[in-house]
mmCIF file of C-alpha atoms in Angstrom:
data_model
loop_
_atom_site.group_PDB
_atom_site.id
_atom_site.type_symbol
_atom_site.label_atom_id
_atom_site.label_comp_id
_atom_site.label_asym_id
_atom_site.label_seq_id
_atom_site.Cartn_x
_atom_site.Cartn_y
_atom_site.Cartn_z
ATOM 1 C CA GLN H 1 152.910 147.870 84.348
ATOM 2 C CA SER H 2 150.738 150.260 85.928
ATOM 3 C CA VAL H 3 147.990 149.705 87.547
ATOM 4 C CA LEU H 4 146.681 153.296 86.967
ATOM 5 C CA THR H 5 146.930 153.651 82.279
ATOM 6 C CA GLN H 6 147.771 156.727 81.021
ATOM 7 C CA PRO H 7 148.532 157.918 77.389
ATOM 8 C CA PRO H 8 152.475 157.903 76.634
ATOM 9 C CA SER H 9 152.228 161.219 75.274
ATOM 10 C CA ALA H 10 150.313 164.132 74.310
ATOM 11 C CA SER H 11 150.678 167.418 72.094
ATOM 12 C CA GLY H 12 149.063 170.594 72.021
ATOM 13 C CA THR H 13 149.938 173.967 70.466
ATOM 14 C CA PRO H 14 149.593 177.669 72.831
ATOM 15 C CA GLY H 15 146.561 178.794 73.929
ATOM 16 C CA GLN H 16 144.936 175.284 73.253
ATOM 17 C CA ARG H 17 143.014 173.194 75.934
ATOM 18 C CA VAL H 18 144.557 169.943 76.117
ATOM 19 C CA THR H 19 143.335 167.012 78.523
ATOM 20 C CA ILE H 20 145.442 163.737 79.554
ATOM 21 C CA SER H 21 143.500 160.893 80.868
ATOM 22 C CA CYS H 22 143.958 158.105 83.816
ATOM 23 C CA SER H 23 142.055 154.777 83.543
ATOM 24 C CA GLY H 24 141.808 152.527 86.500
ATOM 25 C CA SER H 25 139.178 150.131 87.595
ATOM 26 C CA SER H 26 136.251 149.542 90.901
ATOM 27 C CA SER H 27 139.327 149.086 93.716
ATOM 28 C CA ASN H 28 141.311 152.255 93.015
ATOM 29 C CA ILE H 29 139.747 155.086 90.878
ATOM 30 C CA GLY H 30 136.600 153.731 91.158
ATOM 31 C CA SER H 31 136.230 153.946 95.262
ATOM 32 C CA ASN H 32 138.913 156.812 95.992
ATOM 33 C CA ASN H 33 140.429 160.286 95.694
ATOM 34 C CA VAL H 34 142.926 160.844 92.137
ATOM 35 C CA TYR H 35 145.907 163.000 92.518
ATOM 36 C CA TRP H 36 147.601 164.815 89.786
ATOM 37 C CA TYR H 37 151.276 165.236 89.837
ATOM 38 C CA GLN H 38 152.924 167.657 87.567
ATOM 39 C CA GLN H 39 157.091 167.063 86.731
ATOM 40 C CA LEU H 40 158.895 169.339 85.049
ATOM 41 C CA PRO H 41 162.353 168.155 83.388
ATOM 42 C CA GLY H 42 165.173 167.334 85.572
ATOM 43 C CA THR H 43 162.597 168.141 89.004
ATOM 44 C CA ALA H 44 160.419 166.567 91.249
ATOM 45 C CA PRO H 45 157.404 166.196 91.250
ATOM 46 C CA LYS H 46 154.924 169.029 92.291
ATOM 47 C CA LEU H 47 151.492 168.180 93.533
ATOM 48 C CA LEU H 48 148.912 169.613 91.227
ATOM 49 C CA ILE H 49 145.522 168.535 91.523
ATOM 50 C CA TYR H 50 144.795 166.624 94.647
ATOM 51 C CA GLU H 51 141.286 164.887 95.906
ATOM 52 C CA ILE H 52 140.008 164.875 92.387
ATOM 53 C CA ASN H 53 139.769 168.767 91.981
ATOM 54 C CA GLN H 54 141.107 170.740 94.282
ATOM 55 C CA ARG H 55 144.397 173.107 93.439
ATOM 56 C CA PRO H 56 147.039 173.609 96.146
ATOM 57 C CA SER H 57 147.666 177.536 96.456
ATOM 58 C CA GLY H 58 149.930 178.782 93.643
ATOM 59 C CA VAL H 59 148.507 176.337 91.175
ATOM 60 C CA PRO H 60 146.780 178.434 88.496
ATOM 61 C CA ASP H 61 142.951 177.892 87.390
ATOM 62 C CA ARG H 62 144.019 176.596 83.999
ATOM 63 C CA PHE H 63 144.547 172.817 85.388
ATOM 64 C CA SER H 64 141.667 171.318 86.198
ATOM 65 C CA GLY H 65 140.628 167.693 87.426
ATOM 66 C CA SER H 66 137.716 165.443 87.193
ATOM 67 C CA LYS H 67 136.222 161.573 87.649
ATOM 68 C CA SER H 68 134.096 159.796 86.326
ATOM 69 C CA GLY H 69 133.280 156.226 87.051
ATOM 70 C CA THR H 70 137.055 154.701 87.017
ATOM 71 C CA SER H 71 138.605 157.068 84.640
ATOM 72 C CA ALA H 72 139.858 160.459 86.086
ATOM 73 C CA SER H 73 141.217 163.282 83.750
ATOM 74 C CA LEU H 74 143.648 166.400 83.981
ATOM 75 C CA ALA H 75 142.512 169.134 81.645
ATOM 76 C CA ILE H 76 144.636 172.175 80.779
ATOM 77 C CA SER H 77 143.010 175.515 79.694
ATOM 78 C CA GLY H 78 145.403 178.156 78.013
ATOM 79 C CA LEU H 79 148.434 175.706 77.399
ATOM 80 C CA ARG H 80 151.378 177.247 77.745
ATOM 81 C CA SER H 81 154.943 176.508 76.679
ATOM 82 C CA GLU H 82 156.002 176.189 80.544
ATOM 83 C CA ASP H 83 153.275 173.273 80.738
ATOM 84 C CA GLU H 84 155.883 171.342 79.302
ATOM 85 C CA ALA H 85 155.931 168.291 81.549
ATOM 86 C CA ASP H 86 155.659 164.870 82.930
ATOM 87 C CA TYR H 87 152.128 164.599 84.297
ATOM 88 C CA HIS H 88 151.624 161.750 87.077
ATOM 89 C CA CYS H 89 148.205 160.644 88.430
ATOM 90 C CA ALA H 90 147.873 158.446 91.862
ATOM 91 C CA THR H 91 145.197 157.323 93.878
ATOM 92 C CA TRP H 92 144.549 154.309 96.616
ATOM 93 C CA ASP H 93 143.835 151.239 95.829
ATOM 94 C CA ASP H 94 141.941 148.882 98.338
ATOM 95 C CA SER H 95 142.488 145.810 96.681
ATOM 96 C CA LEU H 96 146.428 145.841 97.073
ATOM 97 C CA SER H 97 148.350 145.445 100.301
ATOM 98 C CA GLY H 98 150.783 148.095 98.918
ATOM 99 C CA PRO H 99 148.157 150.526 98.584
ATOM 100 C CA TRP H 100 149.520 153.807 96.400
ATOM 101 C CA VAL H 101 149.669 153.563 92.619
ATOM 102 C CA PHE H 102 150.597 155.790 90.235
ATOM 103 C CA GLY H 103 149.600 156.256 86.477
ATOM 104 C CA GLY H 104 152.677 155.450 84.316
ATOM 105 C CA GLY H 105 152.911 159.337 83.323
ATOM 106 C CA THR H 106 152.096 161.235 80.241
ATOM 107 C CA LYS H 107 154.889 163.669 78.135
ATOM 108 C CA LEU H 108 153.072 167.179 77.259
ATOM 109 C CA THR H 109 154.488 168.691 74.567
ATOM 110 C CA VAL H 110 153.883 172.064 73.722
ATOM 111 C CA LEU H 111 154.011 172.740 69.575
ATOM 112 C CA GLN R 1 159.334 177.173 104.327
ATOM 113 C CA VAL R 2 158.811 173.391 104.259
ATOM 114 C CA GLN R 3 162.279 171.538 103.079
ATOM 115 C CA LEU R 4 163.411 167.817 102.404
ATOM 116 C CA VAL R 5 166.798 166.383 101.894
ATOM 117 C CA GLU R 6 167.555 163.456 100.382
ATOM 118 C CA SER R 7 171.481 161.470 100.832
ATOM 119 C CA GLY R 8 172.688 158.215 101.005
ATOM 120 C CA GLY R 9 172.009 157.114 97.452
ATOM 121 C CA ASP R 10 175.375 155.253 95.718
ATOM 122 C CA VAL R 11 176.295 152.488 92.844
ATOM 123 C CA VAL R 12 175.810 149.431 94.628
ATOM 124 C CA GLN R 13 176.343 145.668 93.860
ATOM 125 C CA PRO R 14 173.067 143.353 93.312
ATOM 126 C CA GLY R 15 172.823 141.613 96.747
ATOM 127 C CA ARG R 16 174.318 144.632 98.273
ATOM 128 C CA SER R 17 172.468 147.562 101.545
ATOM 129 C CA LEU R 18 172.597 150.339 101.551
ATOM 130 C CA ARG R 19 170.194 153.006 103.487
ATOM 131 C CA LEU R 20 168.596 156.324 102.140
ATOM 132 C CA SER R 21 167.747 159.242 104.739
ATOM 133 C CA CYS R 22 165.640 161.700 104.200
ATOM 134 C CA ALA R 23 166.053 165.326 106.113
ATOM 135 C CA GLY R 24 163.024 167.281 106.645
ATOM 136 C CA SER R 25 162.975 171.000 108.204
ATOM 137 C CA GLY R 26 160.276 173.893 108.478
ATOM 138 C CA PHE R 27 157.201 171.645 109.647
ATOM 139 C CA THR R 28 156.439 169.449 112.547
ATOM 140 C CA PHE R 29 158.748 166.587 111.175
ATOM 141 C CA SER R 30 156.114 164.123 113.338
ATOM 142 C CA ALA R 31 152.896 165.041 112.377
ATOM 143 C CA PHE R 32 153.112 164.003 109.354
ATOM 144 C CA ALA R 33 153.182 160.481 107.513
ATOM 145 C CA MET R 34 156.569 160.420 105.037
ATOM 146 C CA HIS R 35 156.518 158.439 101.763
ATOM 147 C CA TRP R 36 159.495 157.223 99.500
ATOM 148 C CA VAL R 37 158.738 157.543 95.850
ATOM 149 C CA ARG R 38 160.942 156.264 92.780
ATOM 150 C CA GLN R 39 162.082 156.519 89.727
ATOM 151 C CA ALA R 40 163.703 154.372 87.140
ATOM 152 C CA PRO R 41 165.336 156.133 84.356
ATOM 153 C CA GLY R 42 162.918 157.382 81.973
ATOM 154 C CA LYS R 43 160.275 155.374 83.916
ATOM 155 C CA GLY R 44 157.410 156.779 85.810
ATOM 156 C CA LEU R 45 157.051 157.385 89.420
ATOM 157 C CA GLU R 46 156.605 154.465 91.561
ATOM 158 C CA TRP R 47 155.256 154.570 94.921
ATOM 159 C CA VAL R 48 157.678 152.641 97.515
ATOM 160 C CA ALA R 49 156.420 152.730 101.012
ATOM 161 C CA VAL R 50 154.847 155.215 104.299
ATOM 162 C CA LEU R 51 155.579 155.636 107.352
ATOM 163 C CA SER R 52 152.842 157.005 109.704
ATOM 164 C CA GLY R 53 153.706 160.651 111.335
ATOM 165 C CA ASP R 54 154.267 158.454 114.731
ATOM 166 C CA GLY R 55 156.066 155.339 113.632
ATOM 167 C CA SER R 56 153.637 153.017 114.083
ATOM 168 C CA ASN R 57 151.760 152.110 110.663
ATOM 169 C CA THR R 58 153.916 151.336 107.891
ATOM 170 C CA TYR R 59 152.634 149.773 103.995
ATOM 171 C CA TYR R 60 154.943 148.958 100.855
ATOM 172 C CA THR R 61 154.592 147.861 97.330
ATOM 173 C CA ASP R 62 155.043 144.302 97.178
ATOM 174 C CA SER R 63 158.362 144.522 95.047
ATOM 175 C CA VAL R 64 160.501 145.822 97.646
ATOM 176 C CA LYS R 65 158.285 143.549 101.085
ATOM 177 C CA GLY R 66 161.031 141.874 103.153
ATOM 178 C CA ARG R 67 163.870 143.638 101.333
ATOM 179 C CA PHE R 68 163.294 147.622 101.678
ATOM 180 C CA THR R 69 162.523 149.536 105.870
ATOM 181 C CA ILE R 70 160.932 152.305 106.080
ATOM 182 C CA SER R 71 161.766 153.919 109.921
ATOM 183 C CA ARG R 72 162.215 157.315 111.311
ATOM 184 C CA ASP R 73 164.179 159.522 113.887
ATOM 185 C CA ASN R 74 161.732 162.486 115.208
ATOM 186 C CA SER R 75 163.923 164.159 117.379
ATOM 187 C CA LYS R 76 166.346 164.164 113.991
ATOM 188 C CA ASN R 77 163.502 165.053 111.742
ATOM 189 C CA THR R 78 164.886 162.372 109.776
ATOM 190 C CA VAL R 79 163.775 159.063 107.715
ATOM 191 C CA TYR R 80 165.082 156.638 106.254
ATOM 192 C CA LEU R 81 164.681 153.779 103.477
ATOM 193 C CA GLN R 82 167.310 150.435 103.941
ATOM 194 C CA LEU R 83 166.888 148.834 100.885
ATOM 195 C CA THR R 84 168.854 145.234 100.915
ATOM 196 C CA SER R 85 169.293 142.209 98.473
ATOM 197 C CA LEU R 86 169.541 145.053 95.883
ATOM 198 C CA ARG R 87 168.603 144.463 92.224
ATOM 199 C CA PRO R 88 169.085 146.058 89.348
ATOM 200 C CA GLU R 89 165.660 146.748 89.095
ATOM 201 C CA ASP R 90 165.791 148.870 92.212
ATOM 202 C CA THR R 91 168.203 151.147 90.327
ATOM 203 C CA ALA R 92 165.948 154.700 90.646
ATOM 204 C CA VAL R 93 166.441 158.180 92.146
ATOM 205 C CA TYR R 94 164.657 157.973 94.826
ATOM 206 C CA TYR R 95 162.681 160.905 95.843
ATOM 207 C CA CYS R 96 161.085 161.335 99.693
ATOM 208 C CA ALA R 97 157.867 163.074 100.214
ATOM 209 C CA ARG R 98 156.216 164.654 103.216
ATOM 210 C CA GLY R 99 151.965 163.058 103.524
ATOM 211 C CA SER R 100 149.479 165.540 103.924
ATOM 212 C CA SER R 101 148.264 164.611 107.341
ATOM 213 C CA GLU R 102 149.449 162.135 110.027
ATOM 214 C CA THR R 103 148.449 158.844 109.209
ATOM 215 C CA GLN R 104 149.710 156.215 106.783
ATOM 216 C CA TYR R 105 146.612 156.776 104.550
ATOM 217 C CA ALA R 106 147.656 160.739 103.443
ATOM 218 C CA HIS R 107 149.192 161.003 100.011
ATOM 219 C CA PRO R 108 152.287 162.448 98.888
ATOM 220 C CA SER R 109 151.648 166.175 99.117
ATOM 221 C CA ALA R 110 153.141 169.262 97.850
ATOM 222 C CA TYR R 111 156.791 169.065 99.483
ATOM 223 C CA TRP R 112 158.658 166.537 97.448
ATOM 224 C CA GLY R 113 162.413 166.446 97.789
ATOM 225 C CA GLN R 114 165.654 166.454 95.289
ATOM 226 C CA GLY R 115 166.137 162.957 94.813
ATOM 227 C CA THR R 116 169.086 160.642 95.091
ATOM 228 C CA LEU R 117 169.981 158.455 92.429
ATOM 229 C CA VAL R 118 170.562 154.614 93.258
ATOM 230 C CA THR R 119 172.399 152.204 90.548
ATOM 231 C CA VAL R 120 172.799 148.648 91.123
ATOM 232 C CA SER R 121 174.924 147.338 89.359
ATOM 233 C CA SER R 122 177.710 144.964 89.262
#
């Protein structure tokens, strides 16, 4: 059972905009930055969004992040087939002694 | 370019021990914290441990406290994860990831290794 809750799956057609949610609490998302990682099939995770809404160099601006209260969202616009992957949210949790936590991951399917 | 290469994964019996290694190159190793993150088959990511760049500060997830130890040798640009008292639920691909800065509070950054598989089974 992950501390952060993500929907197990999401889907969209090419060109669509999809959003993936990540729900937490006041001790984690509510008071800390949120990070998003993309994991293509059979590969290591890749940092997609840091500090809620910042993109590392090389990440297309089709990807955006946001936070409201104790929830965060990843939005992907202009969906492409190569976006089919698992997406994981992560944050620091002030109430835990093992402070970094991940969501359970969301598998995005491009129909 | 930044590169992280894990090694040491194996098939081991419950209760046994194993040491994983992660060798870094292409950056000043001691200037960055290092994380271990694992992924059980078909599951999501689980953060395991972090060690600050100078090796003085660590955090562990509760399920591995007292069993796993993270350490580093900055002269060898290598971070280790010693796994003891292994359980079947420790079966996973173990990734090392560079932190975004030197401290243990740094998030896992853009640089991850390819992972090494640990299977705990009798």
